[in-house]
Structures are given as structure tokens and as C-alpha cells.
Tab-separated table of C-alpha atoms and ligand atoms in Angstrom:
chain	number	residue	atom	x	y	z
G	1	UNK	CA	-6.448	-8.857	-26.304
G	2	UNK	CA	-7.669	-8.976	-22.734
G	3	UNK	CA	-5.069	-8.827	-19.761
G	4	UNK	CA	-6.307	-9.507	-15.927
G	5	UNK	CA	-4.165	-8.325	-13.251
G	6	UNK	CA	-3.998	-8.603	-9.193
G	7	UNK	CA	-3.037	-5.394	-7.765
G	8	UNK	CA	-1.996	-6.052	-3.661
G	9	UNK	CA	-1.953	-3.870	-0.898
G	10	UNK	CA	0.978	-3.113	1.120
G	11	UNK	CA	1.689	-2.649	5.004
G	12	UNK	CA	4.318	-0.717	6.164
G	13	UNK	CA	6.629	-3.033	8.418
G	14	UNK	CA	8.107	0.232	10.064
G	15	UNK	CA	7.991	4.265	8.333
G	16	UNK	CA	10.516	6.975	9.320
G	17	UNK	CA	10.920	10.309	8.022
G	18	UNK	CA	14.003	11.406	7.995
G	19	UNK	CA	14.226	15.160	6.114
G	20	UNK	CA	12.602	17.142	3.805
G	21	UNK	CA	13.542	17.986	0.131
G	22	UNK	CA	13.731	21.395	-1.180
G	23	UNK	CA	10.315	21.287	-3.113
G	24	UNK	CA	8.593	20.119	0.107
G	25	UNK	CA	8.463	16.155	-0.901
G	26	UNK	CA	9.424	13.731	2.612
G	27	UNK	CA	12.696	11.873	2.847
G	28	UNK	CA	11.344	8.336	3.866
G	29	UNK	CA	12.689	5.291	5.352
G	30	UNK	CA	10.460	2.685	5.445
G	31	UNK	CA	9.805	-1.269	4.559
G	32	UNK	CA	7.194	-2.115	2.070
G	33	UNK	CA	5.180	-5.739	2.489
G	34	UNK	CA	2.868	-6.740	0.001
G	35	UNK	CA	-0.412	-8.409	1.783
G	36	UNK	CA	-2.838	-10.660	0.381
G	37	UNK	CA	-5.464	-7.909	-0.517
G	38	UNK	CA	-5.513	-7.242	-3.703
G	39	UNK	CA	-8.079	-5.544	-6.380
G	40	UNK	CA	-8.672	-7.241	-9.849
G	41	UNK	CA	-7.821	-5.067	-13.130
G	42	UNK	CA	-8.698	-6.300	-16.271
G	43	UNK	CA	-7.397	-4.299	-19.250
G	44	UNK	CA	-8.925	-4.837	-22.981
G	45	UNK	CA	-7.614	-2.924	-26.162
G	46	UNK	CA	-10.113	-0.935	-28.117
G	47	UNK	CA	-9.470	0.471	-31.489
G	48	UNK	CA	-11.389	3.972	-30.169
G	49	UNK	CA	-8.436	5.474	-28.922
G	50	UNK	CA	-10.028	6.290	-25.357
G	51	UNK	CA	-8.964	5.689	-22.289
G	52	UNK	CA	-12.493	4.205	-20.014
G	53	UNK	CA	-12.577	2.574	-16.499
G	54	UNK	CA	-15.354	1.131	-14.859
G	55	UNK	CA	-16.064	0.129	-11.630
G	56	UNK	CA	-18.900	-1.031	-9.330
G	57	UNK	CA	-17.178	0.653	-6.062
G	58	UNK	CA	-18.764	4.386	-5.453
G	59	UNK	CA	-15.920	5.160	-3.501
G	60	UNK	CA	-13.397	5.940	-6.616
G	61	UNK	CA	-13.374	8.141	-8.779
G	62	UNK	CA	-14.052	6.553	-12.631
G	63	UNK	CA	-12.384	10.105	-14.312
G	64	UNK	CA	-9.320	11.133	-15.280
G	65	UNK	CA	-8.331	11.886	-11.321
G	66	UNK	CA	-7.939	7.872	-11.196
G	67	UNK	CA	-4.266	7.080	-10.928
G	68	UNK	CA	-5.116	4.311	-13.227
G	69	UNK	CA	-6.531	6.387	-15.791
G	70	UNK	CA	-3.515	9.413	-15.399
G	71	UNK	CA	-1.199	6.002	-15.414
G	72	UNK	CA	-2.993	5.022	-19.229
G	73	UNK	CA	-3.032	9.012	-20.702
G	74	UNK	CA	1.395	9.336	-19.592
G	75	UNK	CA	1.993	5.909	-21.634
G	76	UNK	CA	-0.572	7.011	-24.554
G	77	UNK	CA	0.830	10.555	-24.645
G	78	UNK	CA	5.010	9.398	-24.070
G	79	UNK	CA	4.574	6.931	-26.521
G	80	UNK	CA	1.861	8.498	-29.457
G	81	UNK	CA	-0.121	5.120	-28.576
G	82	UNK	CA	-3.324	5.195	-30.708
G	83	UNK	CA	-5.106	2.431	-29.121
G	84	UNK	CA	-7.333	2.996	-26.677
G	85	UNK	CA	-8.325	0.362	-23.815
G	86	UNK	CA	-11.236	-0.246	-21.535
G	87	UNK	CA	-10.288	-1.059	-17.859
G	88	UNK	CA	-12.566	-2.409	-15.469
G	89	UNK	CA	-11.886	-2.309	-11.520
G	90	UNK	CA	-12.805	-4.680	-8.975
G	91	UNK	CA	-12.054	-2.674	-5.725
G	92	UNK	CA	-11.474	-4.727	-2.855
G	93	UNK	CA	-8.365	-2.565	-0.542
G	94	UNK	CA	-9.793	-0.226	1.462
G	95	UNK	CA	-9.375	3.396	0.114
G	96	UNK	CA	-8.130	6.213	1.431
G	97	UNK	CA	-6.611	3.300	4.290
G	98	UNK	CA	-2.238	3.671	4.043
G	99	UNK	CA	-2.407	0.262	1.987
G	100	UNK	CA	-1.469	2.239	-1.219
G	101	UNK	CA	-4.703	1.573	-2.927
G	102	UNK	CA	-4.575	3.928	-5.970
G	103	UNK	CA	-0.303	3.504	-6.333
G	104	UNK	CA	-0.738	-0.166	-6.872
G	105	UNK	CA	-3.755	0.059	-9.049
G	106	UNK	CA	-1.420	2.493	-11.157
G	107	UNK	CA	1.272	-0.022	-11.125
G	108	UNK	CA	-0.952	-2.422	-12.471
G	109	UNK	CA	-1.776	-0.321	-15.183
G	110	UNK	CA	1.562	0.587	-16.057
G	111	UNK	CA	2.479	-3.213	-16.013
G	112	UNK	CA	-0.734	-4.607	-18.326
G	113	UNK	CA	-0.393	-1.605	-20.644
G	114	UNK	CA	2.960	-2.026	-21.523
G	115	UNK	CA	2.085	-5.288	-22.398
G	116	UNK	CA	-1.374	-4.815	-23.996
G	117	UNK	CA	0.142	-2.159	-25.900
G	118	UNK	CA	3.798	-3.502	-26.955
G	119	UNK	CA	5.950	-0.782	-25.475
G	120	UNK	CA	8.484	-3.224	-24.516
G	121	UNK	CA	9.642	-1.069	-21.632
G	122	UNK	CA	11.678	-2.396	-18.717
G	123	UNK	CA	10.295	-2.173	-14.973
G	124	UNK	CA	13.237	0.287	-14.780
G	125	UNK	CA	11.756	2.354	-17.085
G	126	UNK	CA	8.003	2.055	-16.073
G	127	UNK	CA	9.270	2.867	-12.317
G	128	UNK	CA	11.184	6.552	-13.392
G	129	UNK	CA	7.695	7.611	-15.150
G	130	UNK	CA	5.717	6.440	-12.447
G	131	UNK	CA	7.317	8.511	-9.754
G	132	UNK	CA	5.971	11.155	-11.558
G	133	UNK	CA	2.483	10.377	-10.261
G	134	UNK	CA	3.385	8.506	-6.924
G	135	UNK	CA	6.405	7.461	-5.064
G	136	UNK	CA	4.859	4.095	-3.560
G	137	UNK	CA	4.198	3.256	-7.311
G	138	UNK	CA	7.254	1.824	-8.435
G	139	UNK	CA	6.927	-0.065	-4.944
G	140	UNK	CA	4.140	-1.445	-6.219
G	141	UNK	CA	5.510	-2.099	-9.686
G	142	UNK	CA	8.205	-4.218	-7.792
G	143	UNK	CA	6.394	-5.597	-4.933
G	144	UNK	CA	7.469	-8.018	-2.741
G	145	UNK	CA	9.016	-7.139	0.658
G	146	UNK	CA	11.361	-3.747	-0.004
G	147	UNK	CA	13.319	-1.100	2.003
G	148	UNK	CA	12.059	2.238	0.619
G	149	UNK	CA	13.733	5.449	0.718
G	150	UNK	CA	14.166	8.603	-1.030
G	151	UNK	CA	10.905	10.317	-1.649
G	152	UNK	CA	9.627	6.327	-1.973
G	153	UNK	CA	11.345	5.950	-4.589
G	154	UNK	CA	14.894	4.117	-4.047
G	155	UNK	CA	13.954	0.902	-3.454
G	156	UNK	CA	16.485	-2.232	-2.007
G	157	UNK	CA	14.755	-5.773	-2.038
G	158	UNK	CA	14.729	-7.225	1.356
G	159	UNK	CA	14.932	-11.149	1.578
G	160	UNK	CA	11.964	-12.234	3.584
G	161	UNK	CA	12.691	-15.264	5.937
G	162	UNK	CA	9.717	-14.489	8.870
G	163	UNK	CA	6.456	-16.543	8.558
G	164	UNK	CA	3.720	-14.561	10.286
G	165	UNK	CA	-0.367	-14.119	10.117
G	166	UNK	CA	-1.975	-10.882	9.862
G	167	UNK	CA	-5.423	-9.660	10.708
G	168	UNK	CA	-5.972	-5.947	9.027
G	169	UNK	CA	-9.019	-3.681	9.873
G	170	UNK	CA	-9.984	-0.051	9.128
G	171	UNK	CA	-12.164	1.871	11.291
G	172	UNK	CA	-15.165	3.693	9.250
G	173	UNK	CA	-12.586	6.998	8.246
G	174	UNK	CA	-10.853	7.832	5.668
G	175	UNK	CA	-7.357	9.535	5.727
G	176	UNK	CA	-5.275	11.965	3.811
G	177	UNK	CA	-2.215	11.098	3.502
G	178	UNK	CA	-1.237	14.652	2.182
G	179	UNK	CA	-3.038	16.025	5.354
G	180	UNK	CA	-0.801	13.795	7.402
G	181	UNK	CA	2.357	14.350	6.414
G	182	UNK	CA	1.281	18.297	6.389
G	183	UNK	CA	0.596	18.168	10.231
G	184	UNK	CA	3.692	16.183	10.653
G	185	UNK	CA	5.612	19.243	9.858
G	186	UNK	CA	4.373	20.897	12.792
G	187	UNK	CA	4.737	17.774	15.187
G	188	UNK	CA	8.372	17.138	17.166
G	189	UNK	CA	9.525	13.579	15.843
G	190	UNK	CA	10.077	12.344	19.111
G	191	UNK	CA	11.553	8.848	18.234
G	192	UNK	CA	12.997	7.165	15.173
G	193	UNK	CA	11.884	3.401	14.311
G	194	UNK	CA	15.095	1.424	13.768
G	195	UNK	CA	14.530	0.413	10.565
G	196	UNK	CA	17.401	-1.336	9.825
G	197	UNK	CA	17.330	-3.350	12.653
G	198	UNK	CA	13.499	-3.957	11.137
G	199	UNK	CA	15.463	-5.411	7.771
G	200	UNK	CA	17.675	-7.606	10.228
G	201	UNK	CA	14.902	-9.124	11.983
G	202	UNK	CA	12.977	-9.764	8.355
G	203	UNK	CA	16.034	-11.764	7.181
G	204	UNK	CA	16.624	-13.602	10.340
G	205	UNK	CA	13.051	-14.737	10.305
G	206	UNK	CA	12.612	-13.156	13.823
G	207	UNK	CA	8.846	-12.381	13.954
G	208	UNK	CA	9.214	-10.818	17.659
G	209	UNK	CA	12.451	-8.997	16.407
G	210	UNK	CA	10.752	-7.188	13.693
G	211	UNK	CA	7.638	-6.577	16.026
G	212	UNK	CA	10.109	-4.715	18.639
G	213	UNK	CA	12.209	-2.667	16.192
G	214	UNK	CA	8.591	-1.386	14.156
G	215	UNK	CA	7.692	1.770	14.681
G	216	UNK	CA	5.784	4.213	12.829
G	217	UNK	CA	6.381	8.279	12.953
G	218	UNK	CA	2.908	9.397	11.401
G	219	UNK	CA	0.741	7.324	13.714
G	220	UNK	CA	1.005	9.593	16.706
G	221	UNK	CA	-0.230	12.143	14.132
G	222	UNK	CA	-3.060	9.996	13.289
G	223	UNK	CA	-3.935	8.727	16.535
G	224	UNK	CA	-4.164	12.187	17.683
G	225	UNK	CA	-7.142	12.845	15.524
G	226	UNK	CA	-8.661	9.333	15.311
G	227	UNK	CA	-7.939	7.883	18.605
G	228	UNK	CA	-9.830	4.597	17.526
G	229	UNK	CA	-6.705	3.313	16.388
G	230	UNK	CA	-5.229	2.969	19.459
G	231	UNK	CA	-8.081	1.014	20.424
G	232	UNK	CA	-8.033	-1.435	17.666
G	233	UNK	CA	-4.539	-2.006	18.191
G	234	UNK	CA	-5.169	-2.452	22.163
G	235	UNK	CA	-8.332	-4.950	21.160
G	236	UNK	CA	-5.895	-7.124	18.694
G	237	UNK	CA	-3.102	-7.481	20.926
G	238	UNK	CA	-5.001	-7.912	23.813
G	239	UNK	CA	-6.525	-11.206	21.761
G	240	UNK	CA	-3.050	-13.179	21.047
G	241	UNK	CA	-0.998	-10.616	18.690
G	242	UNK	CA	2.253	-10.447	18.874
G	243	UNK	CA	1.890	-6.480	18.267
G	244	UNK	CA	-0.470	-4.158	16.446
G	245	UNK	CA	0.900	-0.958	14.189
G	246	UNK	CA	-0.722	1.509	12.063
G	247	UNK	CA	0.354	1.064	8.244
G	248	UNK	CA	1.333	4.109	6.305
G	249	UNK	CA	-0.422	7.417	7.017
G	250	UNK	CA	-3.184	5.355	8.523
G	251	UNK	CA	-5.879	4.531	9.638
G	252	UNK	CA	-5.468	1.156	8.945
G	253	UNK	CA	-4.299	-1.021	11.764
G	254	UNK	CA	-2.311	-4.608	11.415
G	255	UNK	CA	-1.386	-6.642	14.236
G	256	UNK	CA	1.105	-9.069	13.251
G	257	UNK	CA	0.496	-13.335	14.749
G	258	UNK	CA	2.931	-15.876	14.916
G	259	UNK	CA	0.224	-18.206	15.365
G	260	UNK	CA	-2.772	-18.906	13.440
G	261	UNK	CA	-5.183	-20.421	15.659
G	262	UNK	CA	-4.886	-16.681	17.616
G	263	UNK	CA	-5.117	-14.998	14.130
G	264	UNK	CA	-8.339	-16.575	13.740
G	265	UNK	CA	-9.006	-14.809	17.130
G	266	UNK	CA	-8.118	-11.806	16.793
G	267	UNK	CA	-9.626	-11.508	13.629
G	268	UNK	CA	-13.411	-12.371	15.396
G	269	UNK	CA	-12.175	-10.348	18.281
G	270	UNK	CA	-12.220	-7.111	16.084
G	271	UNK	CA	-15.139	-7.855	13.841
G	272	UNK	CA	-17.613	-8.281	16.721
G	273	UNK	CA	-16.310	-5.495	18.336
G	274	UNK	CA	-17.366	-2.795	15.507
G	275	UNK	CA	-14.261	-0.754	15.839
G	276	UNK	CA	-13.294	-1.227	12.591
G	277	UNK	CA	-15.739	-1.092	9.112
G	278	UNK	CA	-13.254	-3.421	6.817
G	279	UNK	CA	-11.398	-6.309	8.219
G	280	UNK	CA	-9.369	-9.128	6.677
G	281	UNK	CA	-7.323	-12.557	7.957
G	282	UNK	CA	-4.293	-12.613	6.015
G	283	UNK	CA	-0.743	-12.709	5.540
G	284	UNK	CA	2.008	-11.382	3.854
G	285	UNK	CA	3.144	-12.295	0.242
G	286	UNK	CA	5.472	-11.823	-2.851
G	287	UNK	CA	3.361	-11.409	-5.956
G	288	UNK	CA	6.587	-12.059	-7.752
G	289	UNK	CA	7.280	-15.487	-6.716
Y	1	LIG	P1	-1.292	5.521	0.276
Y	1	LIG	O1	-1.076	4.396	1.232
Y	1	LIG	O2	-0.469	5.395	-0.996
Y	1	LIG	O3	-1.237	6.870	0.898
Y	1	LIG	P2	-4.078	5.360	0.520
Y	1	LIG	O4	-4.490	3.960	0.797
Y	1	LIG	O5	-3.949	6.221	1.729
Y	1	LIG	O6	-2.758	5.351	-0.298
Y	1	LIG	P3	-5.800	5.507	-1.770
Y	1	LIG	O7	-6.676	4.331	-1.449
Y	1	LIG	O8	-4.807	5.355	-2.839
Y	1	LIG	O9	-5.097	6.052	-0.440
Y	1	LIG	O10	-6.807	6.701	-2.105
Y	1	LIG	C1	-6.574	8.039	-1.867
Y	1	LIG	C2	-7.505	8.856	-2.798
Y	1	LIG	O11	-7.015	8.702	-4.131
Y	1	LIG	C3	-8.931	8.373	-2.816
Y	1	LIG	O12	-9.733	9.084	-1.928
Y	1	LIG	C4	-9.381	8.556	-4.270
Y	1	LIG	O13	-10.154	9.719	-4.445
Y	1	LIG	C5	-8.091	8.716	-5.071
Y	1	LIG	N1	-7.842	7.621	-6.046
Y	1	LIG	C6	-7.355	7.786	-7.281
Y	1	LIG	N2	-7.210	6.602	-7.898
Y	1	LIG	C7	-7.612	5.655	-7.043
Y	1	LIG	C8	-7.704	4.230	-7.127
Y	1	LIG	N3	-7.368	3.559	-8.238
Y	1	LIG	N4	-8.146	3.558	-6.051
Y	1	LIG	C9	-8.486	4.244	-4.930
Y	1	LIG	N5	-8.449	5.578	-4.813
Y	1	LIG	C10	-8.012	6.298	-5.858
């Protein structure tokens, strides 16, 4: 049996942190979106009992450090599975980029496999094991537009009502998120994002609401390293956005439209202006509708 699965990207529409557990994980309080950027995953059983990925994209790793593949070895291992299956990756979200690349890859492992293998588990039960290697992963095995807190992992869905564009681009770096939230220990949080008055604005289908309650706590972190940002977000919303934010730990930048005929602006705005290495037109979506 072959399975094919699209695996999207996320923005976050607003991240605060709000304490720190015991055993050093973040408290979070963010909103997940789901974009239209999404890699292809295509899962086939083999009788061989290994676990093999492939992929054309240098850029990830094709060993057992892949979320995907440490997704595949928990469900073989929890559940003696003595299949094996062959996976093959079509990268297309930019890596190392705060779009949750390698958490939603995992989550489209976790959701083929339990499937390709007939583990009949629930997406209750895949999200409790998958916080074990990620807390945006059972994001990602929900999807959709969420309010995420916890270490990532208590997640409330969040009724969508605003129609907007997006154009995303990442500059030519790659981030660590772990080096981020690291340096954000010794940085003064000098402002909390309302992100409740975020979910408000989603639900109320206020586009300009949501844009003035976003706010982001690691992107002065970010910014003060890659200052590029700043400069993408300056270029997109000084060519029709409504406003531009960094997503996650960064550095990729969104700048939210409420018009598409400036969308299509923006997004030639920041492509001729080789700020950025990776740039897309899109808009937000619900994988599960
Ligand atoms: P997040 O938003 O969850 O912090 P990210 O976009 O910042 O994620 P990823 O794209 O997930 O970061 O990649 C971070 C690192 O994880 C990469 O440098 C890569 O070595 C490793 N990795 C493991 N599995 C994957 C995968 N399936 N896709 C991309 N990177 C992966």
C-alpha cells in the first residue's frame, strides 16, 4: 500500500512566553495558522522491516536525526510493528525558517503510519507520543488555525472568520530555534502580545484587529542578530501590507494583505529586492476542511 500526504507549514499569528517549567521547557502562548506551503510525503510498506527516507533536498538530514524517521522507529518500537516502510520527501518549507518544517513532516508520519500500518490509534493518542519528540507536532497533527499553550502542547481550536493574503520570504539564514529561546532567557520581555485579543480579532474576521494585537516576543531576539528582518518587514509593508511579523523563532517574515492585487505587490516587491532567498504568495488554510 502506498499513502501520499501534504504536510503544511504554519505561521505564528502572535507567540508569547509566559514562564518556564522546572526541566527548562517554555510556557507558550501562541496561535498556530496553517499556510499553503506544504512538503509531499509519500509512505510505502515494505516487508524488510526498515525504516528508509529519501529525499532530493541536501538540506535534511535522510538518518535517523529526521523527525520523520524518529516519528516511524517510536510507532515500530511502541507497537512491535514488523513492517518496515520506505518514505520519500519532497521538501518544499523552508528549513530551519519558524514554519515548523520537521514537526509537521513528523505529524505526517505519525498520521500515514498509523494508517499504513493499522494501529488504529486516535489523533489523541498520536498527539501524547508525539510531544515526546516536539511540542508543535501535535499542532501539526491537528492543524488548522489553534491557540497553543503549555509547552505547545495544549491546544484550543480557534474558529477562523478573517480572509487575508500572505506573502512569506526567508532571508538566506538559517535559525535555531533552541539557540533562540536560550538567549531569550537572558533578554527582559519587555511587552506581552495580547493574544487573546489576537483569538477575538480571528473570530470576528477583523484582519486589521488581529494585525494590531500580533506581536511576537522572540523576534527582538532574532532581529538583534539578523537585522535583515526588520528590513523585509519594512520593504513588505512599505508595498501595501497591512503589517509584517516574524513567525516563530524566525527568520521567516509574513506580512499579512487584505487585498490581493497589493499581495501580488508585495510579493515582486521582495523578490526583486534580494532580501530574502525563499519567497511565496499565499494564504492561510485548514488542511482539515
Ligand atoms: P520550528 O518552527 O518548529 O522551530 P523550524 O522551521 O525552525 O521549526 P525545521 O525546518 O524543522 O526548523 O528544521 C530544524 C532542523 O531540524 C534542521 O536544520 C534539520 O537538521 C532538522 N530536521 C529534522 N527533520 C527534519 C525535517 N523533516 N525537515 C526539516 N528539517 C529537519
Amino acid at each position: 500500500m502506498k499513502i501520499t500526504r501534504k504536510a503544511y507549514a504554519k505561521i505564528n499569528l502572535g507567540l508569547d512566553v509566559i514562564g518556564k517549567r522546572d526541566d527548562g521547557y517554555h510556557l507558550v502562548k501562541m496561535i498556530m495558522q496553517n499556510v499553503d506551503i506544504y512538503d509531499t510525503l509519500t509512505f510505502e510498506d515494505t516487508k524488510d522491516g526498515e525504516i528508509t527516507l529519501i529525499s532530493a533536498d541536501d538540506g535534511v538530514p535522510t538518518d535517523a536525526s529526521n523527525l520523520i524517521c524518529r516519528a516511524a522507529l517510536q510507532l515500530k518500537e511502541t507497537f512491535s510493528v514488523d513492517k518496515g516502510v520506505r518514505i520519500e520527501l519532497e521538501k518544499r518549507i523552508p528549513i530551519a525558517a519558524g514554519m515548523a518544517g520537521g514537526s509537521t513532516d513528523a505529524a505526517a508520519a505519525y498520521l500515514a503510519l498509523n494508517e499504513l500500518w493499522g494501529l488504529s490509534l486516535s489523533k489523541e493518542d498520536l498527539c501524547r507520543m508525539a510531544v515526546k519528540l516536539g511540542a508543535d507536532i501535535p499542532y501539526c497533527i491537528v492543524g488548522g488555525t489553534a491557540l497553543s499553550e503549555g509547552i505547545g502542547e495544549v491546544l484550543s481550536p480557534v474558529d477562523n472568520k478573517a480572509e487575508y493574503q500572505l506573502v512569506v520570504a526567508k532571508p538566506d539564514i538559517a535559525v535555531s530555534t533552541g539557540w533562540v529561546y536560550t538567549e531569550l532567557d537572558s533578554h527582559e520581555i519587555k511587552s506581552h502580545p495580547d493574544i487573546d485579543g489576537v483569538k477575538s480579532a480571528i473570530e470576528a474576521g477583523d484582519v486589521r484587529g488581529i494585525c494590531e494585537k500580533i506581536g511576537n516576543v522572540l523576534e527582538p531576539v532574532t532581529v538583534s542578530k539578523y537585522p535583515v528582518i526588520t528590513d523585509i518587514e519594512k520593504l513588505l509593508e512599505d508595498n501595501g501590507a497591512v503589517r509584517a511579523f516574524m513567525t516563530g523563532s524566525g527568520p521567516t517574515v509574513f506580512a499579512v494583505y487584505d487585498d490581493s492585487k497589493k499581495a501580488a505587490k508585495g510579493y515582486e516587491a521582495v523578490k526583486r529586492s534580494g532580501l530574502a532567498r525563499q519567497f511565496f504568495l499565499t494564504k492561510p488554510i485548514d488542511p482539515g476542511q
